[in-house]
């Protein structure tokens, strides 16, 4: 049973700050079908938790976003939705990862990335690569040290998105570079590559925002991508759902003062389908890029 430290003042207000409380999590739902096993497994686990009399449960958490929504909306084994069943059982429901999702083998984040002058960043990255590769090919470079600049330059085409880059950078590249990551050339290279991928993601997300606003023109009023997402989700989900953002995006922390949903449920569901189609095609394009020799 996952335990999370209480930090979110809204959802976890009933629990002392700093205390760890039990929460049922479903890490992700992928292209769920009706009677999705992931949806049902949460209810089974909840039943087992209650039967074991293991104490108060803080709630049930699972992702609900532009791609992973079927398991929340489709009927479960008892012919009601997961939200309906949990509400009937008196269990609090909160959504995480509203601004990101897994689509096939790729992760995507849906926020407003900053856009940079890519040609300038490509030049900066090229200059840094040249200096670092020359350094790695110098006779004095330790033979036991991996030549990361050389490897990264040869294989940079295999990195397909900002999400892919950030994961590789944090989990593999920077830890193995160690102190070298703090050198001026490496700092420039890491920053420039990040800006290049962020700019690419900015164009991607702008195209998706355009598609959503065409599907529901009223969304034009909101401008900010996180605000657009929240309006869609709140228009399709029960009012009892609570939001707990794992990322520090202000739009998810603000209280919703609307007296009624921003969109009709039909409009919101249409937006979800439009987004799914868009991101499915985008993922196929990424897979096609990844299959090309670099």
C-alpha positions as a printed Julia matrix, in Angstrom:
294×3 Matrix{Float64}:
   0.0    0.0     0.0
   1.62   3.29   -1.04
   2.17   5.85    1.7
   2.53   9.5     0.82
   3.78  12.32    3.01
   1.08  14.9     3.6
   1.99  18.14    1.82
  -1.14  19.18   -0.06
  -3.12  21.38    2.34
  -6.41  21.04    0.46
  -6.89  17.35   -0.11
  -4.99  16.15    2.95
  -6.26  18.84    5.36
  -7.68  16.16    7.68
  -4.25  14.66    8.29
  -1.41  16.19   10.38
   1.29  17.8     8.23
   4.31  15.53    7.78
   2.32  12.39    8.53
   2.37   9.6     5.97
  -1.06   8.35    4.99
  -2.27   5.38    2.91
  -3.42   6.08   -0.63
  -4.47   3.62   -3.32
  -2.67   4.46   -6.56
  -3.01   3.31  -10.13
   0.14   4.46  -11.87
  -1.37   4.77  -15.32
  -4.15   3.58  -17.59
  -3.33   2.75  -21.19
  -5.96   2.58  -23.93
  -8.45   1.06  -21.51
 -11.36  -1.02  -22.71
 -14.74  -1.36  -20.98
 -14.44  -3.5   -17.86
 -10.8   -2.44  -17.7
  -8.84  -4.58  -15.24
  -7.0   -1.55  -13.89
 -10.25   0.12  -12.93
 -11.65  -3.01  -11.34
  -8.42  -3.78   -9.49
  -8.7   -0.51   -7.57
 -12.12  -1.53   -6.32
 -10.88  -5.01   -5.42
  -7.93  -3.58   -3.54
 -10.21  -1.13   -1.75
 -12.49  -3.96   -0.69
  -9.51  -5.93    0.63
  -8.28  -2.84    2.52
 -11.65  -2.37    4.23
 -11.98  -6.07    5.02
  -8.58  -6.08    6.67
  -9.64  -3.14    8.91
  -6.29  -1.46    8.34
  -7.48   2.01    9.33
  -8.54   5.16    7.51
  -7.72   5.45    3.83
  -6.81   8.92    2.59
  -8.29   8.27   -0.83
  -7.88   6.76   -4.25
  -5.59   8.4    -6.81
  -5.19   7.74  -10.48
  -4.29   9.7   -13.63
  -6.96  11.41  -15.67
  -5.71  13.4   -18.62
  -5.94  13.93  -22.36
  -5.18  10.33  -23.16
  -5.82   8.1   -20.15
  -9.48   8.58  -19.36
 -11.32   5.4   -20.38
 -10.82   3.57  -17.1
 -12.47   6.43  -15.22
 -15.42   6.89  -17.56
 -16.27   3.39  -18.77
 -18.52   1.11  -16.74
 -16.81  -1.32  -14.41
 -18.05  -4.81  -13.54
 -21.11  -3.47  -11.7
 -22.1   -1.28  -14.69
 -21.26   2.04  -13.05
 -18.13   4.09  -13.5
 -15.16   3.87  -11.2
 -15.99   7.35   -9.87
 -19.59   6.35   -9.18
 -18.57   3.24   -7.27
 -15.98   5.01   -5.16
 -18.41   7.81   -4.35
 -21.03   5.26   -3.34
 -18.47   3.66   -1.03
 -17.71   7.03    0.51
 -14.11   7.11   -0.73
 -12.42  10.38   -1.74
 -11.07  10.5    -5.27
  -8.26  12.69   -6.49
  -6.6   12.99   -9.87
  -2.88  13.27  -10.5
  -0.8   13.77  -13.64
  -3.45  15.99  -15.24
  -0.75  17.74  -17.27
   1.07  14.66  -18.54
   0.42  11.13  -19.75
   1.92   8.03  -21.29
   0.95   7.47  -24.9
   2.19   4.13  -26.16
   5.89   4.11  -25.32
   6.22   7.9   -24.98
   5.56  10.33  -22.14
   4.19  13.8   -22.87
   3.7   16.92  -20.73
   0.93  19.35  -21.56
   2.04  22.77  -20.36
   3.17  26.05  -21.85
   6.84  25.6   -22.73
   8.99  28.63  -23.44
  10.03  29.08  -27.06
  13.62  29.96  -28.03
  15.51  30.95  -31.17
  16.41  27.43  -32.2
  19.14  28.36  -34.68
  21.0   30.27  -31.94
  20.71  27.28  -29.6
  21.85  24.86  -32.32
  24.94  27.04  -32.84
  25.67  27.16  -29.1
  25.21  23.4   -28.81
  27.44  22.79  -31.84
  30.25  24.92  -30.41
  30.0   23.14  -27.05
  29.98  19.73  -28.74
  33.13  20.63  -30.69
  35.02  21.68  -27.56
  33.9   18.69  -25.51
  34.63  16.14  -28.24
  38.1   17.62  -28.76
  38.68  17.37  -25.01
  37.54  13.73  -24.95
  39.85  12.85  -27.84
  42.85  14.46  -26.2
  45.62  12.06  -25.22
  45.3   13.12  -21.57
  41.63  12.18  -21.3
  41.28   9.23  -18.84
  40.67   5.96  -20.67
  38.28   4.86  -17.93
  35.94   7.82  -18.45
  33.07   7.4   -20.94
  33.17   9.83  -23.85
  29.67  11.15  -23.32
  29.91  14.18  -25.64
  31.06  11.96  -28.52
  28.33   9.4   -27.83
  25.63  12.04  -27.41
  26.59  13.78  -30.66
  26.4   10.51  -32.61
  23.1    9.42  -31.06
  21.3   12.72  -30.44
  18.8   11.89  -33.18
  17.51   9.03  -31.04
  16.2   11.49  -28.44
  12.71  12.27  -29.65
  11.16  14.74  -27.2
  11.73  17.02  -24.21
  10.26  14.34  -21.94
  12.66  11.73  -23.34
  15.58  14.15  -23.01
  14.78  15.16  -19.42
  14.5   11.53  -18.37
  17.78  10.58  -20.04
  19.57  13.66  -18.68
  18.46  13.21  -15.07
  18.64   9.43  -14.81
  21.66   8.61  -16.95
  23.74  11.45  -18.38
  24.24  13.85  -15.45
  24.83  11.11  -12.83
  27.51   9.48  -15.01
  29.13  12.8   -15.87
  29.48  13.61  -12.19
  31.58  16.75  -11.6
  32.08  17.2   -15.36
  28.41  18.24  -15.66
  29.34  21.45  -13.83
  31.92  22.55  -16.41
  31.07  25.59  -18.54
  30.88  23.63  -21.81
  28.62  20.93  -20.4
  26.33  23.51  -18.8
  26.0   25.3   -22.14
  25.35  22.05  -24.0
  22.75  20.78  -21.52
  20.95  24.13  -21.47
  20.92  24.5   -25.26
  19.67  20.98  -25.91
  16.94  21.48  -23.31
  15.87  24.72  -25.0
  15.79  23.03  -28.41
  13.54  20.23  -27.15
  11.35  22.66  -25.19
  10.81  24.75  -28.33
   9.82  21.62  -30.24
   7.36  20.72  -27.47
   6.01  24.29  -27.49
   5.06  23.98  -31.16
   3.58  20.51  -30.53
   1.46  21.75  -27.63
   0.36  24.84  -29.55
  -0.93  22.63  -32.35
  -2.81  20.55  -29.78
  -4.25  23.68  -28.14
  -5.44  24.83  -31.56
  -7.14  21.48  -32.16
  -8.88  21.65  -28.77
 -10.04  25.23  -29.31
 -11.43  24.27  -32.7
 -13.29  21.39  -31.03
 -14.7   23.73  -28.36
 -14.27  27.41  -29.4
 -15.14  28.65  -25.9
 -11.72  27.38  -24.75
 -10.11  30.31  -26.61
 -11.01  32.47  -23.6
  -8.66  30.58  -21.29
  -5.38  30.94  -23.26
  -3.18  29.04  -20.77
  -2.83  25.35  -21.66
  -3.16  24.13  -18.03
  -6.36  26.19  -17.66
  -7.73  24.67  -20.87
  -6.99  21.16  -19.6
  -8.58  21.78  -16.24
 -11.72  23.2   -17.86
 -12.05  20.06  -20.01
 -11.5   17.68  -17.1
 -13.83  19.5   -14.71
 -16.53  19.49  -17.39
 -16.49  15.73  -17.73
 -15.72  14.5   -14.21
 -17.96  14.44  -11.12
 -17.79  17.55   -8.94
 -16.5   15.41   -6.06
 -13.15  14.82   -7.77
 -10.23  16.68   -6.2
  -7.01  17.76   -7.9
  -3.56  17.08   -6.53
  -0.85  18.29   -8.87
   2.5   16.57   -8.65
   4.0   19.54  -10.5
   4.01  23.15   -9.26
   1.51  24.55  -11.76
  -0.63  27.25  -10.16
  -3.73  26.52  -12.25
  -4.19  23.16  -10.53
  -3.98  24.66   -7.03
  -6.52  27.43   -7.55
 -10.02  26.83   -6.23
 -12.68  26.48   -8.92
 -15.25  29.21   -8.31
 -17.4   28.4   -11.35
 -21.03  27.67  -10.55
 -21.3   25.31  -13.51
 -18.98  23.41  -15.83
 -17.12  25.46  -18.43
 -18.16  23.09  -21.22
 -21.0   20.67  -21.63
 -20.03  17.07  -20.89
 -20.5   16.23  -24.58
 -18.14  19.04  -25.6
 -15.55  17.93  -23.03
 -15.73  14.3   -24.15
 -15.31  15.43  -27.75
 -12.18  17.37  -26.74
 -10.74  14.28  -25.05
 -11.25  12.25  -28.21
  -9.74  14.99  -30.4
  -6.7   15.09  -28.12
  -6.36  11.32  -28.17
  -6.42  11.24  -31.97
  -3.88  14.08  -32.16
  -1.44  12.5   -29.7
  -1.81   9.03  -31.19
  -0.78  10.4   -34.58
   2.04  12.35  -32.95
   3.33   9.23  -31.25
   3.32   7.38  -34.56
   5.35  10.22  -36.05
   7.85   9.94  -33.19
   8.15   6.19  -33.71
   8.78   6.82  -37.41
  11.51   9.34  -36.55
  13.07   6.89  -34.15
  13.21   4.17  -36.78
  15.32   6.26  -39.14
  19.1    5.84  -39.06
  20.95   8.77  -37.42
